[in-house]
mmCIF file with all atom_site columns, C-alpha atoms in Angstrom:
data_model
loop_
_atom_site.group_PDB
_atom_site.id
_atom_site.type_symbol
_atom_site.label_atom_id
_atom_site.label_alt_id
_atom_site.label_comp_id
_atom_site.label_asym_id
_atom_site.label_entity_id
_atom_site.label_seq_id
_atom_site.pdbx_PDB_ins_code
_atom_site.Cartn_x
_atom_site.Cartn_y
_atom_site.Cartn_z
_atom_site.occupancy
_atom_site.B_iso_or_equiv
_atom_site.pdbx_formal_charge
_atom_site.auth_seq_id
_atom_site.auth_comp_id
_atom_site.auth_asym_id
_atom_site.auth_atom_id
_atom_site.pdbx_PDB_model_num
ATOM 1   C CA . UNK V 1 1   ? -15.218 -95.060  21.668 1.00 84.00 ? 1   UNK V CA 1
ATOM 2   C CA . UNK V 1 2   ? -18.221 -92.940  22.648 1.00 83.00 ? 2   UNK V CA 1
ATOM 3   C CA . UNK V 1 3   ? -17.884 -92.027  26.276 1.00 92.00 ? 3   UNK V CA 1
ATOM 4   C CA . UNK V 1 4   ? -18.181 -89.556  29.108 1.00 96.00 ? 4   UNK V CA 1
ATOM 5   C CA . UNK V 1 5   ? -14.997 -89.094  31.105 1.00 96.00 ? 5   UNK V CA 1
ATOM 6   C CA . UNK V 1 6   ? -14.559 -87.563  34.526 1.00 97.00 ? 6   UNK V CA 1
ATOM 7   C CA . UNK V 1 7   ? -11.432 -86.542  36.378 1.00 97.00 ? 7   UNK V CA 1
ATOM 8   C CA . UNK V 1 8   ? -10.369 -87.178  39.001 1.00 96.00 ? 8   UNK V CA 1
ATOM 9   C CA . UNK V 1 9   ? -12.059 -90.461  39.893 1.00 95.00 ? 9   UNK V CA 1
ATOM 10  C CA . UNK V 1 10  ? -11.198 -90.102  43.564 1.00 96.00 ? 10  UNK V CA 1
ATOM 11  C CA . UNK V 1 11  ? -10.429 -86.964  45.527 1.00 96.00 ? 11  UNK V CA 1
ATOM 12  C CA . UNK V 1 12  ? -9.838  -86.250  49.188 1.00 97.00 ? 12  UNK V CA 1
ATOM 13  C CA . UNK V 1 13  ? -9.627  -82.593  50.120 1.00 96.00 ? 13  UNK V CA 1
ATOM 14  C CA . UNK V 1 14  ? -10.085 -80.247  53.037 1.00 96.00 ? 14  UNK V CA 1
ATOM 15  C CA . UNK V 1 15  ? -12.805 -77.765  53.825 1.00 96.00 ? 15  UNK V CA 1
ATOM 16  C CA . UNK V 1 16  ? -12.523 -74.532  51.884 1.00 96.00 ? 16  UNK V CA 1
ATOM 17  C CA . UNK V 1 17  ? -9.984  -75.624  49.274 1.00 96.00 ? 17  UNK V CA 1
ATOM 18  C CA . UNK V 1 18  ? -11.399 -74.863  45.825 1.00 97.00 ? 18  UNK V CA 1
ATOM 19  C CA . UNK V 1 19  ? -11.621 -77.794  43.446 1.00 97.00 ? 19  UNK V CA 1
ATOM 20  C CA . UNK V 1 20  ? -12.828 -78.608  39.959 1.00 97.00 ? 20  UNK V CA 1
ATOM 21  C CA . UNK V 1 21  ? -14.103 -81.917  38.651 1.00 98.00 ? 21  UNK V CA 1
ATOM 22  C CA . UNK V 1 22  ? -13.855 -82.113  34.901 1.00 98.00 ? 22  UNK V CA 1
ATOM 23  C CA . UNK V 1 23  ? -16.343 -83.797  32.580 1.00 98.00 ? 23  UNK V CA 1
ATOM 24  C CA . UNK V 1 24  ? -15.910 -84.344  28.876 1.00 98.00 ? 24  UNK V CA 1
ATOM 25  C CA . UNK V 1 25  ? -17.975 -86.138  26.237 1.00 97.00 ? 25  UNK V CA 1
ATOM 26  C CA . UNK V 1 26  ? -17.019 -87.038  22.683 1.00 96.00 ? 26  UNK V CA 1
ATOM 27  C CA . UNK V 1 27  ? -20.501 -87.620  21.278 1.00 95.00 ? 27  UNK V CA 1
ATOM 28  C CA . UNK V 1 28  ? -21.354 -84.046  20.279 1.00 95.00 ? 28  UNK V CA 1
ATOM 29  C CA . UNK V 1 29  ? -24.193 -84.062  22.794 1.00 95.00 ? 29  UNK V CA 1
ATOM 30  C CA . UNK V 1 30  ? -26.027 -80.837  23.503 1.00 94.00 ? 30  UNK V CA 1
ATOM 31  C CA . UNK V 1 31  ? -27.301 -81.718  26.984 1.00 94.00 ? 31  UNK V CA 1
ATOM 32  C CA . UNK V 1 32  ? -25.014 -82.281  29.960 1.00 96.00 ? 32  UNK V CA 1
ATOM 33  C CA . UNK V 1 33  ? -25.776 -82.657  33.625 1.00 96.00 ? 33  UNK V CA 1
ATOM 34  C CA . UNK V 1 34  ? -24.204 -83.205  37.030 1.00 97.00 ? 34  UNK V CA 1
ATOM 35  C CA . UNK V 1 35  ? -25.677 -85.428  39.742 1.00 96.00 ? 35  UNK V CA 1
ATOM 36  C CA . UNK V 1 36  ? -24.666 -86.395  43.220 1.00 97.00 ? 36  UNK V CA 1
ATOM 37  C CA . UNK V 1 37  ? -25.465 -89.798  44.652 1.00 94.00 ? 37  UNK V CA 1
ATOM 38  C CA . UNK V 1 38  ? -25.893 -90.283  48.386 1.00 94.00 ? 38  UNK V CA 1
ATOM 39  C CA . UNK V 1 39  ? -27.010 -93.413  50.251 1.00 89.00 ? 39  UNK V CA 1
ATOM 40  C CA . UNK V 1 40  ? -30.760 -93.530  50.692 1.00 87.00 ? 40  UNK V CA 1
ATOM 41  C CA . UNK V 1 41  ? -31.276 -90.419  48.557 1.00 90.00 ? 41  UNK V CA 1
ATOM 42  C CA . UNK V 1 42  ? -30.638 -91.750  45.074 1.00 89.00 ? 42  UNK V CA 1
ATOM 43  C CA . UNK V 1 43  ? -29.330 -89.293  42.507 1.00 92.00 ? 43  UNK V CA 1
ATOM 44  C CA . UNK V 1 44  ? -30.073 -85.610  42.712 1.00 93.00 ? 44  UNK V CA 1
ATOM 45  C CA . UNK V 1 45  ? -29.462 -83.183  39.896 1.00 93.00 ? 45  UNK V CA 1
ATOM 46  C CA . UNK V 1 46  ? -27.051 -80.351  40.682 1.00 96.00 ? 46  UNK V CA 1
ATOM 47  C CA . UNK V 1 47  ? -26.842 -78.372  37.435 1.00 96.00 ? 47  UNK V CA 1
ATOM 48  C CA . UNK V 1 48  ? -27.571 -79.001  33.808 1.00 94.00 ? 48  UNK V CA 1
ATOM 49  C CA . UNK V 1 49  ? -26.802 -77.418  30.478 1.00 95.00 ? 49  UNK V CA 1
ATOM 50  C CA . UNK V 1 50  ? -28.965 -77.525  27.378 1.00 92.00 ? 50  UNK V CA 1
ATOM 51  C CA . UNK V 1 51  ? -26.161 -76.185  25.171 1.00 92.00 ? 51  UNK V CA 1
ATOM 52  C CA . UNK V 1 52  ? -23.060 -74.009  25.104 1.00 94.00 ? 52  UNK V CA 1
ATOM 53  C CA . UNK V 1 53  ? -23.371 -71.012  27.433 1.00 93.00 ? 53  UNK V CA 1
ATOM 54  C CA . UNK V 1 54  ? -26.776 -72.251  28.660 1.00 92.00 ? 54  UNK V CA 1
ATOM 55  C CA . UNK V 1 55  ? -26.817 -73.606  32.197 1.00 94.00 ? 55  UNK V CA 1
ATOM 56  C CA . UNK V 1 56  ? -29.479 -73.899  34.868 1.00 93.00 ? 56  UNK V CA 1
ATOM 57  C CA . UNK V 1 57  ? -29.931 -75.115  38.407 1.00 93.00 ? 57  UNK V CA 1
ATOM 58  C CA . UNK V 1 58  ? -31.121 -78.557  39.299 1.00 91.00 ? 58  UNK V CA 1
ATOM 59  C CA . UNK V 1 59  ? -32.504 -79.569  42.673 1.00 89.00 ? 59  UNK V CA 1
ATOM 60  C CA . UNK V 1 60  ? -29.360 -79.145  44.786 1.00 94.00 ? 60  UNK V CA 1
ATOM 61  C CA . UNK V 1 61  ? -27.208 -76.357  43.298 1.00 96.00 ? 61  UNK V CA 1
ATOM 62  C CA . UNK V 1 62  ? -26.055 -74.710  46.536 1.00 96.00 ? 62  UNK V CA 1
ATOM 63  C CA . UNK V 1 63  ? -22.286 -74.691  46.891 1.00 97.00 ? 63  UNK V CA 1
ATOM 64  C CA . UNK V 1 64  ? -21.618 -75.599  43.257 1.00 98.00 ? 64  UNK V CA 1
ATOM 65  C CA . UNK V 1 65  ? -20.841 -73.743  40.047 1.00 97.00 ? 65  UNK V CA 1
ATOM 66  C CA . UNK V 1 66  ? -20.647 -74.905  36.461 1.00 97.00 ? 66  UNK V CA 1
ATOM 67  C CA . UNK V 1 67  ? -19.666 -73.502  33.097 1.00 96.00 ? 67  UNK V CA 1
ATOM 68  C CA . UNK V 1 68  ? -20.223 -74.605  29.516 1.00 97.00 ? 68  UNK V CA 1
ATOM 69  C CA . UNK V 1 69  ? -17.812 -72.754  27.276 1.00 97.00 ? 69  UNK V CA 1
ATOM 70  C CA . UNK V 1 70  ? -17.376 -75.649  24.872 1.00 96.00 ? 70  UNK V CA 1
ATOM 71  C CA . UNK V 1 71  ? -19.869 -78.272  23.834 1.00 96.00 ? 71  UNK V CA 1
ATOM 72  C CA . UNK V 1 72  ? -17.779 -81.196  25.006 1.00 97.00 ? 72  UNK V CA 1
ATOM 73  C CA . UNK V 1 73  ? -16.815 -79.947  28.486 1.00 98.00 ? 73  UNK V CA 1
ATOM 74  C CA . UNK V 1 74  ? -18.917 -79.279  31.577 1.00 98.00 ? 74  UNK V CA 1
ATOM 75  C CA . UNK V 1 75  ? -16.742 -78.795  34.686 1.00 98.00 ? 75  UNK V CA 1
ATOM 76  C CA . UNK V 1 76  ? -18.176 -78.797  38.198 1.00 98.00 ? 76  UNK V CA 1
ATOM 77  C CA . UNK V 1 77  ? -16.608 -76.261  40.528 1.00 98.00 ? 77  UNK V CA 1
ATOM 78  C CA . UNK V 1 78  ? -16.718 -76.281  44.310 1.00 97.00 ? 78  UNK V CA 1
ATOM 79  C CA . UNK V 1 79  ? -15.470 -72.841  45.382 1.00 95.00 ? 79  UNK V CA 1
ATOM 80  C CA . UNK V 1 80  ? -15.371 -73.654  49.101 1.00 97.00 ? 80  UNK V CA 1
ATOM 81  C CA . UNK V 1 81  ? -16.078 -77.337  49.706 1.00 97.00 ? 81  UNK V CA 1
ATOM 82  C CA . UNK V 1 82  ? -17.688 -78.443  52.941 1.00 97.00 ? 82  UNK V CA 1
ATOM 83  C CA . UNK V 1 83  ? -18.046 -81.911  54.490 1.00 97.00 ? 83  UNK V CA 1
ATOM 84  C CA . UNK V 1 84  ? -21.706 -82.141  53.428 1.00 96.00 ? 84  UNK V CA 1
ATOM 85  C CA . UNK V 1 85  ? -20.483 -82.181  49.837 1.00 97.00 ? 85  UNK V CA 1
ATOM 86  C CA . UNK V 1 86  ? -18.796 -85.517  50.419 1.00 98.00 ? 86  UNK V CA 1
ATOM 87  C CA . UNK V 1 87  ? -20.535 -87.667  47.836 1.00 97.00 ? 87  UNK V CA 1
ATOM 88  C CA . UNK V 1 88  ? -20.295 -89.643  44.621 1.00 96.00 ? 88  UNK V CA 1
ATOM 89  C CA . UNK V 1 89  ? -20.652 -87.350  41.613 1.00 97.00 ? 89  UNK V CA 1
ATOM 90  C CA . UNK V 1 90  ? -21.770 -88.325  38.133 1.00 96.00 ? 90  UNK V CA 1
ATOM 91  C CA . UNK V 1 91  ? -21.649 -86.363  34.919 1.00 97.00 ? 91  UNK V CA 1
ATOM 92  C CA . UNK V 1 92  ? -24.013 -87.328  32.111 1.00 95.00 ? 92  UNK V CA 1
ATOM 93  C CA . UNK V 1 93  ? -24.773 -86.240  28.577 1.00 96.00 ? 93  UNK V CA 1
ATOM 94  C CA . UNK V 1 94  ? -27.502 -86.810  26.013 1.00 93.00 ? 94  UNK V CA 1
ATOM 95  C CA . UNK V 1 95  ? -28.092 -85.792  22.449 1.00 92.00 ? 95  UNK V CA 1
ATOM 96  C CA . UNK V 1 96  ? -30.983 -83.426  23.164 1.00 83.00 ? 96  UNK V CA 1
ATOM 97  C CA . UNK V 1 97  ? -32.657 -83.079  26.543 1.00 81.00 ? 97  UNK V CA 1
ATOM 98  C CA . UNK V 1 98  ? -33.778 -86.057  28.534 1.00 80.00 ? 98  UNK V CA 1
ATOM 99  C CA . UNK V 1 99  ? -36.060 -87.774  26.024 1.00 78.00 ? 99  UNK V CA 1
ATOM 100 C CA . UNK V 1 100 ? -32.892 -89.182  24.497 1.00 82.00 ? 100 UNK V CA 1
ATOM 101 C CA . UNK V 1 101 ? -30.648 -91.604  26.370 1.00 86.00 ? 101 UNK V CA 1
ATOM 102 C CA . UNK V 1 102 ? -28.312 -90.172  28.969 1.00 89.00 ? 102 UNK V CA 1
ATOM 103 C CA . UNK V 1 103 ? -24.781 -91.547  29.035 1.00 93.00 ? 103 UNK V CA 1
ATOM 104 C CA . UNK V 1 104 ? -23.110 -91.448  32.417 1.00 93.00 ? 104 UNK V CA 1
ATOM 105 C CA . UNK V 1 105 ? -19.496 -91.027  33.349 1.00 94.00 ? 105 UNK V CA 1
ATOM 106 C CA . UNK V 1 106 ? -17.764 -93.447  35.744 1.00 92.00 ? 106 UNK V CA 1
ATOM 107 C CA . UNK V 1 107 ? -18.203 -91.198  38.760 1.00 94.00 ? 107 UNK V CA 1
ATOM 108 C CA . UNK V 1 108 ? -15.981 -89.148  41.047 1.00 97.00 ? 108 UNK V CA 1
ATOM 109 C CA . UNK V 1 109 ? -15.862 -90.015  44.709 1.00 96.00 ? 109 UNK V CA 1
ATOM 110 C CA . UNK V 1 110 ? -15.198 -86.847  46.682 1.00 97.00 ? 110 UNK V CA 1
ATOM 111 C CA . UNK V 1 111 ? -14.365 -86.710  50.373 1.00 97.00 ? 111 UNK V CA 1
ATOM 112 C CA . UNK V 1 112 ? -14.190 -83.326  52.102 1.00 97.00 ? 112 UNK V CA 1
ATOM 113 C CA . UNK V 1 113 ? -12.522 -83.427  55.516 1.00 95.00 ? 113 UNK V CA 1
ATOM 114 C CA . UNK J 2 1   ? -43.607 -80.836  41.210 1.00 72.00 ? 1   UNK J CA 1
ATOM 115 C CA . UNK J 2 2   ? -42.750 -84.322  40.119 1.00 76.00 ? 2   UNK J CA 1
ATOM 116 C CA . UNK J 2 3   ? -41.597 -87.029  42.491 1.00 86.00 ? 3   UNK J CA 1
ATOM 117 C CA . UNK J 2 4   ? -40.693 -90.690  42.293 1.00 92.00 ? 4   UNK J CA 1
ATOM 118 C CA . UNK J 2 5   ? -41.164 -93.319  44.964 1.00 94.00 ? 5   UNK J CA 1
ATOM 119 C CA . UNK J 2 6   ? -39.401 -96.645  45.051 1.00 95.00 ? 6   UNK J CA 1
ATOM 120 C CA . UNK J 2 7   ? -40.843 -98.319  48.099 1.00 89.00 ? 7   UNK J CA 1
ATOM 121 C CA . UNK J 2 8   ? -38.440 -101.246 48.221 1.00 94.00 ? 8   UNK J CA 1
ATOM 122 C CA . UNK J 2 9   ? -34.879 -100.315 49.083 1.00 94.00 ? 9   UNK J CA 1
ATOM 123 C CA . UNK J 2 10  ? -33.736 -103.930 48.777 1.00 96.00 ? 10  UNK J CA 1
ATOM 124 C CA . UNK J 2 11  ? -35.175 -106.939 46.983 1.00 97.00 ? 11  UNK J CA 1
ATOM 125 C CA . UNK J 2 12  ? -33.525 -110.324 47.599 1.00 97.00 ? 12  UNK J CA 1
ATOM 126 C CA . UNK J 2 13  ? -34.448 -113.098 45.192 1.00 97.00 ? 13  UNK J CA 1
ATOM 127 C CA . UNK J 2 14  ? -33.162 -116.486 44.125 1.00 97.00 ? 14  UNK J CA 1
ATOM 128 C CA . UNK J 2 15  ? -31.809 -117.080 40.657 1.00 97.00 ? 15  UNK J CA 1
ATOM 129 C CA . UNK J 2 16  ? -34.453 -117.960 38.032 1.00 97.00 ? 16  UNK J CA 1
ATOM 130 C CA . UNK J 2 17  ? -37.246 -116.539 40.165 1.00 97.00 ? 17  UNK J CA 1
ATOM 131 C CA . UNK J 2 18  ? -39.441 -113.695 38.883 1.00 97.00 ? 18  UNK J CA 1
ATOM 132 C CA . UNK J 2 19  ? -38.985 -110.198 40.251 1.00 97.00 ? 19  UNK J CA 1
ATOM 133 C CA . UNK J 2 20  ? -40.892 -106.937 40.320 1.00 97.00 ? 20  UNK J CA 1
ATOM 134 C CA . UNK J 2 21  ? -39.338 -103.630 41.322 1.00 97.00 ? 21  UNK J CA 1
ATOM 135 C CA . UNK J 2 22  ? -41.957 -101.056 42.098 1.00 97.00 ? 22  UNK J CA 1
ATOM 136 C CA . UNK J 2 23  ? -41.985 -97.433  41.005 1.00 96.00 ? 23  UNK J CA 1
ATOM 137 C CA . UNK J 2 24  ? -44.717 -94.873  41.535 1.00 95.00 ? 24  UNK J CA 1
ATOM 138 C CA . UNK J 2 25  ? -44.578 -91.289  40.369 1.00 92.00 ? 25  UNK J CA 1
ATOM 139 C CA . UNK J 2 26  ? -46.435 -88.134  41.147 1.00 89.00 ? 26  UNK J CA 1
ATOM 140 C CA . UNK J 2 27  ? -47.122 -85.538  38.478 1.00 83.00 ? 27  UNK J CA 1
ATOM 141 C CA . UNK J 2 28  ? -49.977 -83.360  37.335 1.00 78.00 ? 28  UNK J CA 1
ATOM 142 C CA . UNK J 2 29  ? -48.686 -83.253  33.761 1.00 80.00 ? 29  UNK J CA 1
ATOM 143 C CA . UNK J 2 30  ? -47.586 -85.720  31.113 1.00 82.00 ? 30  UNK J CA 1
ATOM 144 C CA . UNK J 2 31  ? -44.285 -87.442  31.884 1.00 85.00 ? 31  UNK J CA 1
ATOM 145 C CA . UNK J 2 32  ? -41.538 -89.565  30.434 1.00 90.00 ? 32  UNK J CA 1
ATOM 146 C CA . UNK J 2 33  ? -40.382 -92.468  32.598 1.00 92.00 ? 33  UNK J CA 1
ATOM 147 C CA . UNK J 2 34  ? -37.072 -94.289  32.777 1.00 93.00 ? 34  UNK J CA 1
ATOM 148 C CA . UNK J 2 35  ? -35.379 -97.196  34.474 1.00 96.00 ? 35  UNK J CA 1
ATOM 149 C CA . UNK J 2 36  ? -31.621 -96.994  34.931 1.00 95.00 ? 36  UNK J CA 1
ATOM 150 C CA . UNK J 2 37  ? -29.351 -99.761  36.248 1.00 95.00 ? 37  UNK J CA 1
ATOM 151 C CA . UNK J 2 38  ? -26.132 -99.296  38.178 1.00 94.00 ? 38  UNK J CA 1
ATOM 152 C CA . UNK J 2 39  ? -23.807 -102.281 38.444 1.00 93.00 ? 39  UNK J CA 1
ATOM 153 C CA . UNK J 2 40  ? -21.305 -102.274 41.309 1.00 88.00 ? 40  UNK J CA 1
ATOM 154 C CA . UNK J 2 41  ? -18.704 -99.517  41.031 1.00 84.00 ? 41  UNK J CA 1
ATOM 155 C CA . UNK J 2 42  ? -20.051 -98.259  37.732 1.00 86.00 ? 42  UNK J CA 1
ATOM 156 C CA . UNK J 2 43  ? -22.074 -95.371  36.399 1.00 87.00 ? 43  UNK J CA 1
ATOM 157 C CA . UNK J 2 44  ? -25.723 -95.646  35.430 1.00 91.00 ? 44  UNK J CA 1
ATOM 158 C CA . UNK J 2 45  ? -26.975 -97.184  32.204 1.00 92.00 ? 45  UNK J CA 1
ATOM 159 C CA . UNK J 2 46  ? -30.380 -96.737  30.642 1.00 92.00 ? 46  UNK J CA 1
ATOM 160 C CA . UNK J 2 47  ? -32.392 -99.946  30.887 1.00 94.00 ? 47  UNK J CA 1
ATOM 161 C CA . UNK J 2 48  ? -35.627 -98.834  29.249 1.00 93.00 ? 48  UNK J CA 1
ATOM 162 C CA . UNK J 2 49  ? -37.858 -95.805  28.818 1.00 91.00 ? 49  UNK J CA 1
ATOM 163 C CA . UNK J 2 50  ? -41.437 -94.847  28.179 1.00 90.00 ? 50  UNK J CA 1
ATOM 164 C CA . UNK J 2 51  ? -42.035 -91.753  26.068 1.00 86.00 ? 51  UNK J CA 1
ATOM 165 C CA . UNK J 2 52  ? -45.355 -92.481  24.358 1.00 79.00 ? 52  UNK J CA 1
ATOM 166 C CA . UNK J 2 53  ? -47.199 -95.201  22.471 1.00 80.00 ? 53  UNK J CA 1
ATOM 167 C CA . UNK J 2 54  ? -47.308 -98.747  23.777 1.00 82.00 ? 54  UNK J CA 1
ATOM 168 C CA . UNK J 2 55  ? -47.485 -98.813  27.541 1.00 85.00 ? 55  UNK J CA 1
ATOM 169 C CA . UNK J 2 56  ? -45.334 -101.950 27.721 1.00 87.00 ? 56  UNK J CA 1
ATOM 170 C CA . UNK J 2 57  ? -41.652 -101.355 27.057 1.00 87.00 ? 57  UNK J CA 1
ATOM 171 C CA . UNK J 2 58  ? -38.903 -103.935 26.980 1.00 87.00 ? 58  UNK J CA 1
ATOM 172 C CA . UNK J 2 59  ? -35.151 -104.001 27.356 1.00 88.00 ? 59  UNK J CA 1
ATOM 173 C CA . UNK J 2 60  ? -32.700 -106.176 25.481 1.00 81.00 ? 60  UNK J CA 1
ATOM 174 C CA . UNK J 2 61  ? -31.881 -108.285 28.551 1.00 86.00 ? 61  UNK J CA 1
ATOM 175 C CA . UNK J 2 62  ? -35.367 -109.480 29.409 1.00 93.00 ? 62  UNK J CA 1
ATOM 176 C CA . UNK J 2 63  ? -36.681 -106.717 31.633 1.00 95.00 ? 63  UNK J CA 1
ATOM 177 C CA . UNK J 2 64  ? -39.980 -105.016 30.917 1.00 96.00 ? 64  UNK J CA 1
ATOM 178 C CA . UNK J 2 65  ? -41.963 -102.195 32.462 1.00 96.00 ? 65  UNK J CA 1
ATOM 179 C CA . UNK J 2 66  ? -45.542 -101.133 32.044 1.00 93.00 ? 66  UNK J CA 1
ATOM 180 C CA . UNK J 2 67  ? -46.734 -97.553  32.211 1.00 92.00 ? 67  UNK J CA 1
ATOM 181 C CA . UNK J 2 68  ? -49.999 -97.416  34.138 1.00 91.00 ? 68  UNK J CA 1
ATOM 182 C CA . UNK J 2 69  ? -51.384 -93.904  34.070 1.00 88.00 ? 69  UNK J CA 1
ATOM 183 C CA . UNK J 2 70  ? -54.344 -94.571  36.354 1.00 89.00 ? 70  UNK J CA 1
ATOM 184 C CA . UNK J 2 71  ? -52.107 -96.022  39.054 1.00 90.00 ? 71  UNK J CA 1
ATOM 185 C CA . UNK J 2 72  ? -49.228 -93.658  38.267 1.00 91.00 ? 72  UNK J CA 1
ATOM 186 C CA . UNK J 2 73  ? -46.857 -96.603  38.233 1.00 94.00 ? 73  UNK J CA 1
ATOM 187 C CA . UNK J 2 74  ? -43.994 -97.881  36.100 1.00 96.00 ? 74  UNK J CA 1
ATOM 188 C CA . UNK J 2 75  ? -43.030 -101.185 37.705 1.00 97.00 ? 75  UNK J CA 1
ATOM 189 C CA . UNK J 2 76  ? -40.071 -103.138 36.379 1.00 97.00 ? 76  UNK J CA 1
ATOM 190 C CA . UNK J 2 77  ? -40.400 -106.895 35.926 1.00 97.00 ? 77  UNK J CA 1
ATOM 191 C CA . UNK J 2 78  ? -38.355 -109.861 34.834 1.00 97.00 ? 78  UNK J CA 1
ATOM 192 C CA . UNK J 2 79  ? -39.770 -113.391 34.678 1.00 96.00 ? 79  UNK J CA 1
ATOM 193 C CA . UNK J 2 80  ? -36.478 -115.120 35.511 1.00 97.00 ? 80  UNK J CA 1
ATOM 194 C CA . UNK J 2 81  ? -33.473 -113.312 37.001 1.00 97.00 ? 81  UNK J CA 1
ATOM 195 C CA . UNK J 2 82  ? -29.793 -114.170 36.720 1.00 96.00 ? 82  UNK J CA 1
ATOM 196 C CA . UNK J 2 83  ? -26.935 -113.631 39.136 1.00 96.00 ? 83  UNK J CA 1
ATOM 197 C CA . UNK J 2 84  ? -25.678 -110.965 36.724 1.00 95.00 ? 84  UNK J CA 1
ATOM 198 C CA . UNK J 2 85  ? -28.822 -108.896 37.323 1.00 96.00 ? 85  UNK J CA 1
ATOM 199 C CA . UNK J 2 86  ? -27.549 -108.040 40.789 1.00 96.00 ? 86  UNK J CA 1
ATOM 200 C CA . UNK J 2 87  ? -27.388 -104.242 40.742 1.00 96.00 ? 87  UNK J CA 1
ATOM 201 C CA . UNK J 2 88  ? -29.134 -101.100 41.897 1.00 96.00 ? 88  UNK J CA 1
ATOM 202 C CA . UNK J 2 89  ? -32.108 -99.987  39.849 1.00 97.00 ? 89  UNK J CA 1
ATOM 203 C CA . UNK J 2 90  ? -33.342 -96.414  39.648 1.00 96.00 ? 90  UNK J CA 1
ATOM 204 C CA . UNK J 2 91  ? -36.671 -95.167  38.372 1.00 95.00 ? 91  UNK J CA 1
ATOM 205 C CA . UNK J 2 92  ? -36.716 -91.599  37.028 1.00 93.00 ? 92  UNK J CA 1
ATOM 206 C CA . UNK J 2 93  ? -39.238 -89.112  35.638 1.00 91.00 ? 93  UNK J CA 1
ATOM 207 C CA . UNK J 2 94  ? -39.155 -85.955  33.555 1.00 87.00 ? 94  UNK J CA 1
ATOM 208 C CA . UNK J 2 95  ? -41.898 -83.701  32.221 1.00 79.00 ? 95  UNK J CA 1
ATOM 209 C CA . UNK J 2 96  ? -42.672 -84.578  28.623 1.00 71.00 ? 96  UNK J CA 1
ATOM 210 C CA . UNK J 2 97  ? -42.827 -80.981  27.351 1.00 71.00 ? 97  UNK J CA 1
ATOM 211 C CA . UNK J 2 98  ? -39.780 -79.733  29.251 1.00 70.00 ? 98  UNK J CA 1
ATOM 212 C CA . UNK J 2 99  ? -37.145 -82.430  29.312 1.00 68.00 ? 99  UNK J CA 1
ATOM 213 C CA . UNK J 2 100 ? -34.392 -80.620  31.130 1.00 77.00 ? 100 UNK J CA 1
ATOM 214 C CA . UNK J 2 101 ? -34.740 -81.875  34.693 1.00 84.00 ? 101 UNK J CA 1
ATOM 215 C CA . UNK J 2 102 ? -34.720 -85.500  35.762 1.00 87.00 ? 102 UNK J CA 1
ATOM 216 C CA . UNK J 2 103 ? -36.031 -86.692  39.116 1.00 89.00 ? 103 UNK J CA 1
ATOM 217 C CA . UNK J 2 104 ? -34.693 -90.006  40.385 1.00 92.00 ? 104 UNK J CA 1
ATOM 218 C CA . UNK J 2 105 ? -36.136 -92.381  42.933 1.00 94.00 ? 105 UNK J CA 1
ATOM 219 C CA . UNK J 2 106 ? -33.990 -93.514  45.827 1.00 94.00 ? 106 UNK J CA 1
ATOM 220 C CA . UNK J 2 107 ? -33.142 -96.814  44.169 1.00 95.00 ? 107 UNK J CA 1
ATOM 221 C CA . UNK J 2 108 ? -33.812 -100.519 44.741 1.00 97.00 ? 108 UNK J CA 1
ATOM 222 C CA . UNK J 2 109 ? -30.945 -102.892 45.307 1.00 96.00 ? 109 UNK J CA 1
ATOM 223 C CA . UNK J 2 110 ? -31.676 -106.214 43.623 1.00 97.00 ? 110 UNK J CA 1
ATOM 224 C CA . UNK J 2 111 ? -29.650 -109.048 45.113 1.00 97.00 ? 111 UNK J CA 1
ATOM 225 C CA . UNK J 2 112 ? -29.860 -112.348 43.242 1.00 97.00 ? 112 UNK J CA 1
ATOM 226 C CA . UNK J 2 113 ? -28.762 -115.440 45.161 1.00 97.00 ? 113 UNK J CA 1
ATOM 227 C CA . UNK J 2 114 ? -27.754 -118.785 43.617 1.00 95.00 ? 114 UNK J CA 1
#
């Protein structure tokens, strides 16, 4: 089944404790992206990747890191999480850029205490 | 810079009534436009998109949207809604010649009542 998977689905952590949210797609998509969803703000793009070893900042990259060493994986790293990073995070992928359909993962709900 | 405005944060409607969810965008260059739907506790799914050609685009479940360049709008419509259409709907825009960033609106929650 073609899908985007994220792990973990739920995470509660404390300020400053490094964490990684994994994202994997099995559709051989070139483009991958991370978004955060906050009430009243919609979705905002954090980072995106056009292909392996090619990543760039979205609108809200502060406090986040990403890597794209393999085509299928695009982990989101929070080196020192803070409470303002409490949010619902979505990973998405598409065949090539955003003119093709983006497929979204199920989301990761992160709470930073 | 591009931006998207969804003026209605919530739209309540009775089943079988028509609905329009409004979306306006701001851009000085050519754009691609999208509507995504998010059902409760799920990720987003593409509902429909406008890339070029016919300004009226349709989805498989009865929704349609019309690209209006002069009014910079991409409103979503359905002539008769079902309970199952209850969801949050997001309008989004990207630049047509540089499709790497996507700007979302703040979303409209459609609540369909029996």
